[in-house]
PDB file of C-alpha atoms and ligand atoms in Angstrom:
ATOM      1  CA  MET A  11       0.137   0.057   0.059  1.00 67.00           C
ATOM      2  CA  GLY A  12       1.004   3.636  -0.814  1.00 90.00           C
ATOM      3  CA  ALA A  13       2.053   6.116   1.736  1.00 96.00           C
ATOM      4  CA  VAL A  14      -0.721   8.560   3.044  1.00 97.00           C
ATOM      5  CA  TYR A  15       0.371  11.924   3.687  1.00 98.00           C
ATOM      6  CA  ARG A  16      -0.884  14.211   6.373  1.00 98.00           C
ATOM      7  CA  ARG A  17      -0.134  17.291   8.229  1.00 98.00           C
ATOM      8  CA  ALA A  18       1.829  16.885  11.494  1.00 98.00           C
ATOM      9  CA  MET A  19       0.362  17.601  14.780  1.00 98.00           C
ATOM     10  CA  ARG A  20       1.723  18.772  17.995  1.00 97.00           C
ATOM     11  CA  LYS A  21       1.754  15.065  19.423  1.00 97.00           C
ATOM     12  CA  ASP A  22       3.904  13.829  16.661  1.00 98.00           C
ATOM     13  CA  ALA A  23       6.927  15.917  18.102  1.00 98.00           C
ATOM     14  CA  ASN A  24       8.710  13.070  19.642  1.00 98.00           C
ATOM     15  CA  ARG A  25       8.490  10.580  16.824  1.00 98.00           C
ATOM     16  CA  LEU A  26       9.337  13.199  14.270  1.00 98.00           C
ATOM     17  CA  TYR A  27      12.338  14.322  16.435  1.00 98.00           C
ATOM     18  CA  ASP A  28      13.485  10.553  16.507  1.00 98.00           C
ATOM     19  CA  ILE A  29      12.989   9.982  12.965  1.00 98.00           C
ATOM     20  CA  ARG A  30      15.254  12.983  12.273  1.00 98.00           C
ATOM     21  CA  ARG A  31      17.871  11.907  14.399  1.00 98.00           C
ATOM     22  CA  ARG A  32      18.043   8.242  13.046  1.00 98.00           C
ATOM     23  CA  SER A  33      17.873   9.225   9.503  1.00 98.00           C
ATOM     24  CA  ILE A  34      20.917  11.487   9.804  1.00 97.00           C
ATOM     25  CA  ILE A  35      23.161   9.078  11.968  1.00 97.00           C
ATOM     26  CA  GLU A  36      21.983   5.874   9.822  1.00 96.00           C
ATOM     27  CA  LEU A  37      21.602   7.386   6.396  1.00 96.00           C
ATOM     28  CA  ALA A  38      24.034  10.450   6.008  1.00 94.00           C
ATOM     29  CA  LEU A  39      26.940   8.098   6.077  1.00 89.00           C
ATOM     30  CA  PRO A  40      29.332   7.533   4.218  1.00 85.00           C
ATOM     31  CA  THR A  41      29.497  10.966   2.706  1.00 89.00           C
ATOM     32  CA  MET A  42      30.119  12.433   6.075  1.00 91.00           C
ATOM     33  CA  THR A  43      32.021  11.083   9.339  1.00 93.00           C
ATOM     34  CA  ALA A  44      29.929   9.591  12.125  1.00 95.00           C
ATOM     35  CA  ALA A  45      31.035  12.710  14.368  1.00 95.00           C
ATOM     36  CA  GLU A  46      29.757  15.010  11.594  1.00 93.00           C
ATOM     37  CA  ALA A  47      26.369  13.124  11.544  1.00 95.00           C
ATOM     38  CA  GLN A  48      26.164  13.148  15.304  1.00 96.00           C
ATOM     39  CA  ALA A  49      27.096  16.839  15.266  1.00 95.00           C
ATOM     40  CA  TRP A  50      24.294  17.621  12.580  1.00 95.00           C
ATOM     41  CA  ALA A  51      21.649  15.611  14.320  1.00 97.00           C
ATOM     42  CA  ALA A  52      22.285  17.180  17.805  1.00 98.00           C
ATOM     43  CA  LYS A  53      21.584  20.629  15.985  1.00 97.00           C
ATOM     44  CA  LEU A  54      17.872  20.033  16.877  1.00 98.00           C
ATOM     45  CA  THR A  55      16.400  19.567  20.338  1.00 98.00           C
ATOM     46  CA  ARG A  56      12.980  18.037  21.360  1.00 98.00           C
ATOM     47  CA  ALA A  57      11.934  21.548  22.190  1.00 98.00           C
ATOM     48  CA  GLY A  58      13.289  22.740  18.748  1.00 98.00           C
ATOM     49  CA  MET A  59      11.083  20.050  17.099  1.00 98.00           C
ATOM     50  CA  GLU A  60       8.099  21.418  18.787  1.00 98.00           C
ATOM     51  CA  GLN A  61       8.782  24.947  17.665  1.00 98.00           C
ATOM     52  CA  LYS A  62       9.316  23.640  14.128  1.00 98.00           C
ATOM     53  CA  LEU A  63       5.802  22.218  14.281  1.00 98.00           C
ATOM     54  CA  ARG A  64       4.408  25.752  15.431  1.00 98.00           C
ATOM     55  CA  GLU A  65       6.390  27.492  12.724  1.00 98.00           C
ATOM     56  CA  LEU A  66       6.733  25.433   9.681  1.00 98.00           C
ATOM     57  CA  ASP A  67       4.288  23.550   7.353  1.00 98.00           C
ATOM     58  CA  VAL A  68       5.279  19.982   8.485  1.00 98.00           C
ATOM     59  CA  TRP A  69       4.080  16.974   6.610  1.00 98.00           C
ATOM     60  CA  VAL A  70       4.022  13.582   7.629  1.00 98.00           C
ATOM     61  CA  ALA A  71       4.230  10.334   5.379  1.00 98.00           C
ATOM     62  CA  GLU A  72       2.589   7.253   6.961  1.00 98.00           C
ATOM     63  CA  LEU A  73       3.192   3.538   5.921  1.00 96.00           C
ATOM     64  CA  ASP A  74       1.172   0.715   7.452  1.00 92.00           C
ATOM     65  CA  GLY A  75      -0.129   3.296   9.978  1.00 94.00           C
ATOM     66  CA  ARG A  76       3.319   4.542  11.038  1.00 96.00           C
ATOM     67  CA  ALA A  77       4.878   7.661  10.702  1.00 98.00           C
ATOM     68  CA  ALA A  78       7.697   6.940   8.083  1.00 98.00           C
ATOM     69  CA  GLY A  79       9.243  10.375   7.302  1.00 98.00           C
ATOM     70  CA  TRP A  80       8.326  14.086   7.540  1.00 98.00           C
ATOM     71  CA  GLY A  81       9.105  17.116   5.280  1.00 98.00           C
ATOM     72  CA  ALA A  82       8.812  20.707   6.432  1.00 98.00           C
ATOM     73  CA  PHE A  83       8.920  23.990   4.522  1.00 98.00           C
ATOM     74  CA  ARG A  84       8.488  27.743   5.158  1.00 98.00           C
ATOM     75  CA  GLY A  85       7.876  30.148   2.373  1.00 97.00           C
ATOM     76  CA  GLU A  86       9.993  29.081  -0.392  1.00 98.00           C
ATOM     77  CA  TRP A  87      12.601  27.250   1.926  1.00 98.00           C
ATOM     78  CA  LEU A  88      12.249  23.429   2.161  1.00 98.00           C
ATOM     79  CA  GLU A  89      13.380  23.160   5.696  1.00 98.00           C
ATOM     80  CA  GLY A  90      13.606  19.526   6.238  1.00 97.00           C
ATOM     81  CA  LEU A  91      13.229  15.915   4.671  1.00 98.00           C
ATOM     82  CA  TYR A  92      13.703  13.054   6.732  1.00 98.00           C
ATOM     83  CA  THR A  93      12.783   9.234   6.266  1.00 98.00           C
ATOM     84  CA  ASP A  94      12.889   6.609   9.121  1.00 98.00           C
ATOM     85  CA  PRO A  95      15.980   4.280   8.123  1.00 98.00           C
ATOM     86  CA  ASP A  96      13.387   1.192   8.449  1.00 97.00           C
ATOM     87  CA  PHE A  97      11.553   2.837   5.636  1.00 97.00           C
ATOM     88  CA  ALA A  98      14.160   4.225   3.355  1.00 97.00           C
ATOM     89  CA  CYS A  99      14.387   3.456  -0.338  1.00 96.00           C
ATOM     90  CA  ARG A 100      10.646   3.012  -0.427  1.00 96.00           C
ATOM     91  CA  GLY A 101       9.798   6.338  -1.855  1.00 97.00           C
ATOM     92  CA  VAL A 102       8.875   8.195   1.271  1.00 98.00           C
ATOM     93  CA  GLY A 103      11.463  11.089   0.599  1.00 98.00           C
ATOM     94  CA  ALA A 104      10.349  11.599  -2.879  1.00 98.00           C
ATOM     95  CA  GLY A 105       6.706  11.347  -2.075  1.00 98.00           C
ATOM     96  CA  LEU A 106       7.252  13.945   0.816  1.00 98.00           C
ATOM     97  CA  LEU A 107       8.970  16.367  -1.553  1.00 98.00           C
ATOM     98  CA  GLY A 108       6.532  16.209  -3.977  1.00 98.00           C
ATOM     99  CA  VAL A 109       3.865  16.912  -1.665  1.00 98.00           C
ATOM    100  CA  CYS A 110       5.894  19.985  -0.144  1.00 98.00           C
ATOM    101  CA  GLU A 111       6.665  21.146  -3.873  1.00 98.00           C
ATOM    102  CA  ARG A 112       2.721  20.869  -4.758  1.00 98.00           C
ATOM    103  CA  LEU A 113       1.750  22.777  -1.762  1.00 98.00           C
ATOM    104  CA  MET A 114       4.363  25.674  -2.492  1.00 98.00           C
ATOM    105  CA  CYS A 115       3.231  25.758  -6.092  1.00 97.00           C
ATOM    106  CA  GLU A 116      -0.474  26.244  -5.004  1.00 97.00           C
ATOM    107  CA  ARG A 117       0.541  28.825  -2.938  1.00 96.00           C
ATOM    108  CA  GLY A 118       2.107  30.812  -6.101  1.00 97.00           C
ATOM    109  CA  ILE A 119       5.706  30.038  -4.904  1.00 97.00           C
ATOM    110  CA  ARG A 120       7.680  30.134  -8.218  1.00 96.00           C
ATOM    111  CA  ALA A 121      11.051  28.285  -7.089  1.00 97.00           C
ATOM    112  CA  VAL A 122      11.837  25.935  -4.135  1.00 98.00           C
ATOM    113  CA  ARG A 123      15.186  26.756  -2.367  1.00 98.00           C
ATOM    114  CA  ALA A 124      16.937  24.491   0.067  1.00 98.00           C
ATOM    115  CA  GLU A 125      20.400  23.718   1.502  1.00 97.00           C
ATOM    116  CA  ALA A 126      21.018  20.336   0.714  1.00 97.00           C
ATOM    117  CA  SER A 127      23.576  17.899   2.799  1.00 94.00           C
ATOM    118  CA  SER A 128      25.955  16.328   0.838  1.00 92.00           C
ATOM    119  CA  ASN A 129      24.669  12.846   1.196  1.00 93.00           C
ATOM    120  CA  ALA A 130      21.222  13.977  -0.357  1.00 96.00           C
ATOM    121  CA  MET A 131      22.552  16.020  -3.160  1.00 95.00           C
ATOM    122  CA  ALA A 132      22.140  13.320  -5.761  1.00 95.00           C
ATOM    123  CA  PHE A 133      18.571  12.522  -4.383  1.00 97.00           C
ATOM    124  CA  TYR A 134      17.771  16.257  -5.169  1.00 98.00           C
ATOM    125  CA  LEU A 135      19.410  16.519  -8.550  1.00 97.00           C
ATOM    126  CA  ARG A 136      17.638  13.394  -9.927  1.00 97.00           C
ATOM    127  CA  ARG A 137      14.576  15.379  -8.735  1.00 97.00           C
ATOM    128  CA  GLY A 138      15.145  18.484 -11.093  1.00 97.00           C
ATOM    129  CA  TYR A 139      17.138  20.725  -8.266  1.00 98.00           C
ATOM    130  CA  LEU A 140      20.095  22.584  -9.587  1.00 98.00           C
ATOM    131  CA  ALA A 141      23.050  23.845  -7.471  1.00 96.00           C
ATOM    132  CA  ASN A 142      22.705  27.596  -7.451  1.00 93.00           C
ATOM    133  CA  GLY A 143      25.906  28.535  -5.284  1.00 93.00           C
ATOM    134  CA  PRO A 144      29.093  27.320  -3.774  1.00 94.00           C
ATOM    135  CA  GLN A 145      29.054  24.659  -0.787  1.00 93.00           C
ATOM    136  CA  SER A 146      28.720  26.651   2.444  1.00 92.00           C
ATOM    137  CA  PRO A 147      31.273  26.214   5.186  1.00 90.00           C
ATOM    138  CA  ASN A 148      28.974  23.759   6.998  1.00 85.00           C
ATOM    139  CA  GLY A 149      29.181  21.439   4.033  1.00 87.00           C
ATOM    140  CA  ALA A 150      25.508  22.196   2.768  1.00 92.00           C
ATOM    141  CA  TRP A 151      24.877  23.028  -1.070  1.00 95.00           C
ATOM    142  CA  PRO A 152      22.382  25.717  -1.912  1.00 97.00           C
ATOM    143  CA  ILE A 153      19.788  24.196  -4.292  1.00 98.00           C
ATOM    144  CA  ALA A 154      16.693  25.421  -5.975  1.00 98.00           C
ATOM    145  CA  LYS A 155      14.029  24.064  -8.455  1.00 98.00           C
ATOM    146  CA  GLN A 156      11.812  26.027 -10.761  1.00 97.00           C
ATOM    147  CA  LEU A 157       8.137  25.274  -9.926  1.00 96.00           C
ATOM    148  CA  LEU A 158       6.139  27.779 -12.026  1.00 82.00           C
TER     149      LEU A 158
HETATM  150  C1  COA B  19      17.545  11.863   1.598  1.00 60.68           C
HETATM  151  C2  COA B  19      16.256  10.981   2.085  1.00 60.68           C
HETATM  152  C3  COA B  19      15.130  11.835   2.663  1.00 60.68           C
HETATM  153  C4  COA B  19      15.740  10.118   1.122  1.00 60.68           C
HETATM  154  O1  COA B  19      14.729   9.200   1.618  1.00 60.68           O
HETATM  155  P1  COA B  19      13.999   8.015   1.094  1.00 60.68           P
HETATM  156  O2  COA B  19      12.826   7.808   1.692  1.00 60.68           O
HETATM  157  O3  COA B  19      15.099   6.863   1.158  1.00 60.68           O
HETATM  158  O4  COA B  19      13.990   8.440  -0.504  1.00 60.68           O
HETATM  159  P2  COA B  19      13.155   7.524  -1.728  1.00 60.68           P
HETATM  160  O5  COA B  19      12.842   6.134  -1.475  1.00 60.68           O
HETATM  161  O6  COA B  19      12.057   8.598  -2.073  1.00 60.68           O
HETATM  162  O7  COA B  19      14.229   7.475  -2.885  1.00 60.68           O
HETATM  163  C5  COA B  19      15.465   6.874  -2.461  1.00 60.68           C
HETATM  164  C6  COA B  19      16.493   7.721  -3.645  1.00 60.68           C
HETATM  165  O8  COA B  19      17.360   8.072  -2.552  1.00 60.68           O
HETATM  166  C7  COA B  19      18.670   7.078  -2.987  1.00 60.68           C
HETATM  167  N1  COA B  19      19.320   7.057  -1.548  1.00 60.68           N
HETATM  168  C8  COA B  19      19.115   5.760  -0.927  1.00 60.68           C
HETATM  169  N2  COA B  19      19.807   6.013   0.172  1.00 60.68           N
HETATM  170  C9  COA B  19      20.342   7.333   0.175  1.00 60.68           C
HETATM  171  C10 COA B  19      21.009   7.971   1.299  1.00 60.68           C
HETATM  172  N3  COA B  19      21.473   7.444   2.575  1.00 60.68           N
HETATM  173  N4  COA B  19      21.036   9.447   1.157  1.00 60.68           N
HETATM  174  C11 COA B  19      20.628   9.828   0.179  1.00 60.68           C
HETATM  175  N5  COA B  19      19.789   9.277  -1.037  1.00 60.68           N
HETATM  176  C12 COA B  19      19.930   7.828  -0.786  1.00 60.68           C
HETATM  177  C13 COA B  19      18.277   6.034  -3.632  1.00 60.68           C
HETATM  178  O9  COA B  19      19.132   5.486  -4.077  1.00 60.68           O
HETATM  179  C14 COA B  19      17.033   6.537  -4.427  1.00 60.68           C
HETATM  180  O10 COA B  19      17.654   6.873  -5.690  1.00 60.68           O
HETATM  181  P3  COA B  19      16.699   7.246  -6.837  1.00 60.68           P
HETATM  182  O11 COA B  19      16.772   9.071  -6.674  1.00 60.68           O
HETATM  183  O12 COA B  19      17.142   6.741  -7.992  1.00 60.68           O
HETATM  184  O13 COA B  19      15.169   6.977  -6.640  1.00 60.68           O
HETATM  185  C15 COA B  19      16.949  10.057   3.247  1.00 60.68           C
HETATM  186  O14 COA B  19      18.027   9.415   2.687  1.00 60.68           O
HETATM  187  C16 COA B  19      17.235  10.679   4.623  1.00 60.68           C
HETATM  188  O15 COA B  19      16.444  10.878   5.463  1.00 60.68           O
HETATM  189  N6  COA B  19      18.541  10.949   4.684  1.00 60.68           N
HETATM  190  C17 COA B  19      19.055  11.579   5.918  1.00 60.68           C
HETATM  191  C18 COA B  19      18.520  13.061   6.276  1.00 60.68           C
HETATM  192  C19 COA B  19      18.958  13.762   4.885  1.00 60.68           C
HETATM  193  O16 COA B  19      19.917  13.893   4.230  1.00 60.68           O
HETATM  194  N7  COA B  19      17.940  14.780   4.478  1.00 60.68           N
HETATM  195  C20 COA B  19      18.206  15.798   3.627  1.00 60.68           C
HETATM  196  C21 COA B  19      18.522  16.968   3.996  1.00 60.68           C
HETATM  197  S1  COA B  19      18.842  18.277   3.015  1.00 60.68           S
END
C-alpha cells in the first residue's frame, strides 16, 4: 500500500524528532563522518522540534499506519526532509518532496530553495534541483528548483 500524507500534529513531536535523528545518523553516512552526522543531528532539540511544528508547514508520510518520514517548508524554503531508516528507499522521501512542492506551487511560490546535505545532493539533482551557489562552510549545498 502507498504512503498516506497528512499534516503533522503537536503530538507527533517526539516521533518526528526520533526519525530525524536516526535518519541522519544511519543514512547520512558515508558522505560524512559519524562525528559530523552526530553534530548535525544534535542541532535540533526536542523543544526545537516542537517549535518547528508551530512555525513550519510539516507533513508526515505514514506507511502501514506508522510515521515513516516527514518534510517541512516555510515560504519558498524546504526546511527538512527525513525518512526513518526502517522505511528508506521506498519512495517516502520523494513522495514527501512532491507533497511539499505541490503545496508551495499552490501558494504561488515560483521556485523552491533548500540547503542540501552532501549525502542527499544526488537525490535532489535527480528530482530537478540545481546547485545555485558554492558549498557553504558547514558542507551544505544551496539548491533550487523552478516550480512555475
Ligand atoms: C534523503 C532521504 C530523505 C531519502 O529518503 P528515502 O525515503 O529513502 O527516498 P526515496 O525512497 O524516495 O528515494 C530513494 C532515492 O534516494 C537514494 N538513496 C538511498 N539511500 C540514500 C541515502 N542514504 N542518502 C541519500 N539518498 C539515498 C536511492 O538510491 C533512491 O534513488 P533514486 O533517486 O534513483 O530513486 C533519506 O535518505 C534521509 O532521510 N537521509 C538523511 C537525512 C537527509 O539527508 N535529509 C535531507 C536533508 S537536505
